[in-house]
Tab-separated table of C-alpha atoms in Angstrom:
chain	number	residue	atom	x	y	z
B	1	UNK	CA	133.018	99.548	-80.768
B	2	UNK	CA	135.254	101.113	-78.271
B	3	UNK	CA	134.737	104.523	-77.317
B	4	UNK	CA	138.487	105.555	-76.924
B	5	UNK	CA	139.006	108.031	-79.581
B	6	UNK	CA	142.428	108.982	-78.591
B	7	UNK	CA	144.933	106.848	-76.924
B	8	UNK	CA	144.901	108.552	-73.263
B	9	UNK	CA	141.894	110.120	-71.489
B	10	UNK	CA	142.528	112.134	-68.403
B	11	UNK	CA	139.381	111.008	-65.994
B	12	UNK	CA	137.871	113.245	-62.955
B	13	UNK	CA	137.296	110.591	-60.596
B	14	UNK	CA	135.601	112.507	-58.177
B	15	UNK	CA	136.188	113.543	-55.126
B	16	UNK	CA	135.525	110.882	-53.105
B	17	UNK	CA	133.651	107.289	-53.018
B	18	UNK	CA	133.617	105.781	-56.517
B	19	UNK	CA	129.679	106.383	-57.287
B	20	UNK	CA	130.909	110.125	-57.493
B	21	UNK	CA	132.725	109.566	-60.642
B	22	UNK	CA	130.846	110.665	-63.759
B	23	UNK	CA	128.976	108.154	-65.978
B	24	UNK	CA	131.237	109.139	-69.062
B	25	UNK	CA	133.853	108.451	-66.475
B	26	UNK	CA	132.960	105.231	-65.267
B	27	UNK	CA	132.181	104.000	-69.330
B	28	UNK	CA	136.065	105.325	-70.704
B	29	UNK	CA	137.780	103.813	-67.585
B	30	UNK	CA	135.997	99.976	-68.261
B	31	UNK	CA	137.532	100.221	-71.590
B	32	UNK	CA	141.049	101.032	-70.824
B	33	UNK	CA	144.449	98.820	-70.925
B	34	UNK	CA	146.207	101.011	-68.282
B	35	UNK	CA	144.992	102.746	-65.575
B	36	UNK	CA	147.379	105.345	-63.724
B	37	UNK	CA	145.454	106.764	-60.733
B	38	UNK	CA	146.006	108.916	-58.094
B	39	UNK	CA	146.354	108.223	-54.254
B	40	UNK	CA	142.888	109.554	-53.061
B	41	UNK	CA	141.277	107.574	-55.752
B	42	UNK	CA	138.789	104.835	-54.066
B	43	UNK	CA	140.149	101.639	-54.774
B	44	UNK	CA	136.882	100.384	-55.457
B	45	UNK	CA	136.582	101.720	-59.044
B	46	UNK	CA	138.892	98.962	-59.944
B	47	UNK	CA	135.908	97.147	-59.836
B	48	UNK	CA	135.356	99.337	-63.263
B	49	UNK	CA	137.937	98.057	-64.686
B	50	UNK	CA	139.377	94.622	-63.740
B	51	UNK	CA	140.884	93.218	-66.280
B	52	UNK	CA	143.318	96.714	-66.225
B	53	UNK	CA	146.933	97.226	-65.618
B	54	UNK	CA	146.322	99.206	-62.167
B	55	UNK	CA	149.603	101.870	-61.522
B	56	UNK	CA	149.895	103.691	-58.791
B	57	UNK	CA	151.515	106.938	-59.465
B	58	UNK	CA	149.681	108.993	-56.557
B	59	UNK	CA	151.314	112.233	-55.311
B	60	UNK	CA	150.497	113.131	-51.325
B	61	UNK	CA	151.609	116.355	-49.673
B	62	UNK	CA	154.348	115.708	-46.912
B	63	UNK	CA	155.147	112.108	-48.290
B	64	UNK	CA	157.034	109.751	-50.587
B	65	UNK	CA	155.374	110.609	-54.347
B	66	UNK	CA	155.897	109.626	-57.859
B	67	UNK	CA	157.756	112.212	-59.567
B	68	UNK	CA	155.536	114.494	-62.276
B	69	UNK	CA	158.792	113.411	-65.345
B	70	UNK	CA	157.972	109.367	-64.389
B	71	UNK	CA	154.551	110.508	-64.774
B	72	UNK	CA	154.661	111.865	-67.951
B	73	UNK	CA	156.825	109.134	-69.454
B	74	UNK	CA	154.775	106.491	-68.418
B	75	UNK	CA	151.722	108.181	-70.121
B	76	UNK	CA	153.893	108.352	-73.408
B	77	UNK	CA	155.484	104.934	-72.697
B	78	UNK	CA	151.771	103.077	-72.397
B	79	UNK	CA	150.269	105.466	-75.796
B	80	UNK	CA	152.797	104.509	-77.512
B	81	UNK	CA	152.857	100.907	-77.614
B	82	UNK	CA	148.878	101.371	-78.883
B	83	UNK	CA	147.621	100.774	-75.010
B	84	UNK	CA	144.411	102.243	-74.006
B	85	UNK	CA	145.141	104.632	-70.960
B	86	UNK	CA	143.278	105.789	-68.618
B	87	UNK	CA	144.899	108.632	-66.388
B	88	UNK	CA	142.010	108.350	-63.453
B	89	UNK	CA	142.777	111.718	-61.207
B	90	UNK	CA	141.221	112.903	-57.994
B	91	UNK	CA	138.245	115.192	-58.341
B	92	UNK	CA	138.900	116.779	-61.241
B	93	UNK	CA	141.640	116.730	-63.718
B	94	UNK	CA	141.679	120.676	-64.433
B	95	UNK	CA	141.407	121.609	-61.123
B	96	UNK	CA	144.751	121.331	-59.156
B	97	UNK	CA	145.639	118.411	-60.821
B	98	UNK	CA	148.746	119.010	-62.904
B	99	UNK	CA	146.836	118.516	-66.300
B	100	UNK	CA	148.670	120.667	-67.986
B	101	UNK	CA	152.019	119.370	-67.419
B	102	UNK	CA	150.317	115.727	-68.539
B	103	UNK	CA	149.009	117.130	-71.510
B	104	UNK	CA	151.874	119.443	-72.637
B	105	UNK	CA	153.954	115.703	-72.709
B	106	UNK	CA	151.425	113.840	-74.897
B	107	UNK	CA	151.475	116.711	-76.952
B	108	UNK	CA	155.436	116.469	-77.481
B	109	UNK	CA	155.018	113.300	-78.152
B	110	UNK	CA	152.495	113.967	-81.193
B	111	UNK	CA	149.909	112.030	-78.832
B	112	UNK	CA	145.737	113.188	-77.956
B	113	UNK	CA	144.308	113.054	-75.501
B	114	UNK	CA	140.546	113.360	-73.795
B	115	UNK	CA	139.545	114.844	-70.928
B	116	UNK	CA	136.430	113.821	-69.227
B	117	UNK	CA	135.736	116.352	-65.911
B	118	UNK	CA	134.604	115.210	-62.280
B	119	UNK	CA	133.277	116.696	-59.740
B	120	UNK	CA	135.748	119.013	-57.634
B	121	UNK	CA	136.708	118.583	-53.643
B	122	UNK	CA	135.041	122.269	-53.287
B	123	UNK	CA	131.978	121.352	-54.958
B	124	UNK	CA	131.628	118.315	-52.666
B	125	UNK	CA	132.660	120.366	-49.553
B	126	UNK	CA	129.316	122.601	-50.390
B	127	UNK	CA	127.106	119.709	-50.845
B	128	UNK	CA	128.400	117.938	-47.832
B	129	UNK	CA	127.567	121.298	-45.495
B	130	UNK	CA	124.093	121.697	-47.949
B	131	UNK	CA	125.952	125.531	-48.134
B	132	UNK	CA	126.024	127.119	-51.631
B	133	UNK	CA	129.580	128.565	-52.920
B	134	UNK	CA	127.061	131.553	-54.429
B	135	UNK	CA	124.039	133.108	-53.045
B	136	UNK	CA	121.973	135.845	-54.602
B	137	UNK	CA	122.867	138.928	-53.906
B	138	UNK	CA	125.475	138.407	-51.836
B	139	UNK	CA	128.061	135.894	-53.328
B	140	UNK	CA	128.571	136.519	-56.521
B	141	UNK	CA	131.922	135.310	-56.702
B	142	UNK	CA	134.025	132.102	-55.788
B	143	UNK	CA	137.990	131.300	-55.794
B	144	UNK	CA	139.283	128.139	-56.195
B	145	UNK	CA	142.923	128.529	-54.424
B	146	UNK	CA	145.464	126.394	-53.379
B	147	UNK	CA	146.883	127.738	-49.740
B	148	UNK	CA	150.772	126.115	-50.707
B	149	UNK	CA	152.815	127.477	-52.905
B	150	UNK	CA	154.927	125.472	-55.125
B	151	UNK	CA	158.141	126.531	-52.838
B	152	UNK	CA	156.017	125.068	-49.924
B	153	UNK	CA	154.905	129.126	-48.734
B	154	UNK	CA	151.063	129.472	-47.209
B	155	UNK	CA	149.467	131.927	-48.978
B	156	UNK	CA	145.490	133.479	-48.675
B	157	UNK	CA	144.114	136.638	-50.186
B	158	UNK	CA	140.734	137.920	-50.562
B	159	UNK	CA	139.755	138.207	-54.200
B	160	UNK	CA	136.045	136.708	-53.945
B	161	UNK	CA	133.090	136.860	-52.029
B	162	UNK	CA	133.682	133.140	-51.113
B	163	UNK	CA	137.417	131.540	-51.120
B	164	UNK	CA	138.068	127.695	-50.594
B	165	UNK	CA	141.351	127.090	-49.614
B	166	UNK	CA	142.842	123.405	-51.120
B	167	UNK	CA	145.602	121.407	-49.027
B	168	UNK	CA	145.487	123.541	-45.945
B	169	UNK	CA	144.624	121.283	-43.489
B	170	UNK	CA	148.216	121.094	-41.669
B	171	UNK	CA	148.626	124.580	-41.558
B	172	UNK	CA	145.179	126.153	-40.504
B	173	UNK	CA	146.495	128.262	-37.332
B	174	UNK	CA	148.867	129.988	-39.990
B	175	UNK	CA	146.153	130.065	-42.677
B	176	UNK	CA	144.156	131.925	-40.306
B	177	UNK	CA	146.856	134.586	-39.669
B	178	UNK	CA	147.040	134.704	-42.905
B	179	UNK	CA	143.300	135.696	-43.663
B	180	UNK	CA	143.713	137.942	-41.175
B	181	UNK	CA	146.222	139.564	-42.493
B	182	UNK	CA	144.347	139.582	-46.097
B	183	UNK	CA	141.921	141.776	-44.362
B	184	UNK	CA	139.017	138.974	-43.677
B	185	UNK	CA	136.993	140.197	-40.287
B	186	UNK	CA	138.129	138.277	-37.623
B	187	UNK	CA	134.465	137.196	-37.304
B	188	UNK	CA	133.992	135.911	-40.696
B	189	UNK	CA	132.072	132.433	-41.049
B	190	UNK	CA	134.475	129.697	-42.197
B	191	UNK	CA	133.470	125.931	-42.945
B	192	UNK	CA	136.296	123.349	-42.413
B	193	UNK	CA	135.542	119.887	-44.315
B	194	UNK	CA	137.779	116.876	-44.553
B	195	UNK	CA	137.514	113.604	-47.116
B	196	UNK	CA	134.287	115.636	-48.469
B	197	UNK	CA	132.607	113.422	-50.490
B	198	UNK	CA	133.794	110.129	-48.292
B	199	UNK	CA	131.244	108.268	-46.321
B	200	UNK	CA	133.563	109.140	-42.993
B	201	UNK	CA	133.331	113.124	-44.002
B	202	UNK	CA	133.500	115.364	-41.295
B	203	UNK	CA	132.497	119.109	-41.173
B	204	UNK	CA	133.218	122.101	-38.815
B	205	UNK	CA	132.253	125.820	-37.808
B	206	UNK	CA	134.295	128.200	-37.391
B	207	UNK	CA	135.365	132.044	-37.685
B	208	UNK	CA	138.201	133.207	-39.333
B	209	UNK	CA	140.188	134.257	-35.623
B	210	UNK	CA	139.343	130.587	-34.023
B	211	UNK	CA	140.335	128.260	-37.370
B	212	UNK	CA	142.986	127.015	-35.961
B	213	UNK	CA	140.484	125.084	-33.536
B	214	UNK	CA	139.819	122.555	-36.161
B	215	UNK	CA	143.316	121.185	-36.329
B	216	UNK	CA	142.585	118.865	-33.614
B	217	UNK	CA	139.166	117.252	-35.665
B	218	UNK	CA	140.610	117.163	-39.174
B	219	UNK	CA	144.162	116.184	-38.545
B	220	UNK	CA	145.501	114.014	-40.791
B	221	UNK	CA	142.720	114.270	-43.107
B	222	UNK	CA	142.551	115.941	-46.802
B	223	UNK	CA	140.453	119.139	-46.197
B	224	UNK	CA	139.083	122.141	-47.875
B	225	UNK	CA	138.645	125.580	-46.536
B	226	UNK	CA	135.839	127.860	-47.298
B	227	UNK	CA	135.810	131.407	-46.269
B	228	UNK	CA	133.370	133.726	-46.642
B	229	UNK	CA	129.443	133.933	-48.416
B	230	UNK	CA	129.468	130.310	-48.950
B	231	UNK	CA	130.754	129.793	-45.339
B	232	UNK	CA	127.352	130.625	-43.774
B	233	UNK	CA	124.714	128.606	-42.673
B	234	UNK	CA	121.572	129.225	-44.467
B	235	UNK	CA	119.257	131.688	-42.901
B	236	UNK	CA	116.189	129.779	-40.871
B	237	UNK	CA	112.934	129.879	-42.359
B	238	UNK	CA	110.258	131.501	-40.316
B	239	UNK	CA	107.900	129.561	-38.783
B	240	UNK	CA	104.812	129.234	-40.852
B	241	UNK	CA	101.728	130.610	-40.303
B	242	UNK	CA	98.810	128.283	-40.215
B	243	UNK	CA	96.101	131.172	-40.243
B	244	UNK	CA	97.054	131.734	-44.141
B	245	UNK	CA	96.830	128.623	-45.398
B	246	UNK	CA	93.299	128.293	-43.960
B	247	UNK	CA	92.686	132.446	-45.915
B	248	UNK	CA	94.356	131.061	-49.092
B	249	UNK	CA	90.945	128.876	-50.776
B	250	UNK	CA	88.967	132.287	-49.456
B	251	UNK	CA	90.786	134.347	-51.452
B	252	UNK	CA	91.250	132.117	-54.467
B	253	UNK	CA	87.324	131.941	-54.448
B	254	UNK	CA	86.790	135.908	-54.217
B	255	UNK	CA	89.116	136.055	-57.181
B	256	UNK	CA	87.170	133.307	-59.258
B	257	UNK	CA	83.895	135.208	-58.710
């Protein structure tokens, strides 16, 4: 028994190498006819699904992409004629990923749809630096923002304790003016990663005044921007003690008696 139970399901595939896709995921996109994936997809989840019609309809900033209308149509084209598509996005679907657009189509077209979530570039930026987007007392907030506009404008603001920036990586001297102009301190920790979640990830430290620095390392290369709590490296422990470990069975025993 197949587990499609309505002719498209959008698919978070992660935001990297193909084990980071979601064991739902992985299960819906074996059983589909169609597959229309994104460019920063790793080809080897094909391996998931081999005996799928594989179309590329990947969008990249700066470059040559498939149109959002052909995108739509094909999803209604391949539903309609009873196919079993798969729609396998980047990271996640709902997170700058033009789901609604997708689903607003199906729905014109008196299609379902399913939408099975993955595991975002910002959540994979945090793991990669071991840095967490919160931290008690201190970052109780987190913004998900995308530093383009859709008339091609940088934009940053300061509405969280932590913000990570999405497709900034060409522009992070003018991102930087712009923080500084959102009223981030000039010495404010931010953590520059590019192709998180990819086995050739790389990660940088910087403050808000020198970001521009990491042009040079992550040029080229998808990255994400965090500014602020989640920015900062962990606090060292302190060194421990040896002299109360040796007092701990002492007191347990005076405690016992």
């Amino acid at each position: 028994m197949k587990a499609f139970l309505h002719p498209v399901v959008f698919i978070g595939a992660g935001p990297g190498a193909a084990d980071l896709i979601t064991v739902r995921g992985a299960r819906r996109l074996g059983e589909a006819d169609v597959v229309l994936f994104d460019a920063l997809t790793d080809p080897a989840l094909r391996a998931l699904a081999p005996r799928a019609r594989w179309v590329d309809v990947g969008k990249r900033g700066f470059c040559d992409s498939t149109g959002q209308t052909r995108i739509n149509a094909l999803l209604v084209k391949f539903a309609s004629e009873g196919l079993r598509v798969a729609r396998l996005k980047g990271g996640d679907p709902s997170v700058f990923g033009r789901l609604e657009e997708e689903l607003q189509a199906l729905t014109e077209a008196g299609l379902s749809a399913e939408v099975v979530p993955g595991v975002t570039a910002a959540i994979a930026s945090a793991a990669a630096l071991q840095r967490p987007l919160t931290r008690r007392g201190t970052g109780r907030s987190v913004s998900l923002t995308t530093a383009m506009t859709r008339s091609g404008n940088l934009q940053a603001g300061r509405s969280a304790d932590t913000e990570v920036f999405y497709m900034a990586g060409r522009q992070l001297a003018a991102l930087s003016r712009r923080l500084l102009d959102a009223g981030w301190a000039a010495d404010t920790p931010v953590a520059v990663v590019s192709r998180a979640g990819w086995p050739d990830q790389l990660t940088s430290d910087h403050r808000v005044a020198t970001l521009a620095e990491a042009s040079v390392l992550h040029a080229g290369r998808p990255a994400v921007v965090t500014v602020g709590v989640g920015a900062g490296a962990l606090p060292r422990a302190a060194p421990r003690d040896p002299t109360a470990d040796a007092a701990a069975p002492c007191e347990l025993e005076s405690r016992n008696h």
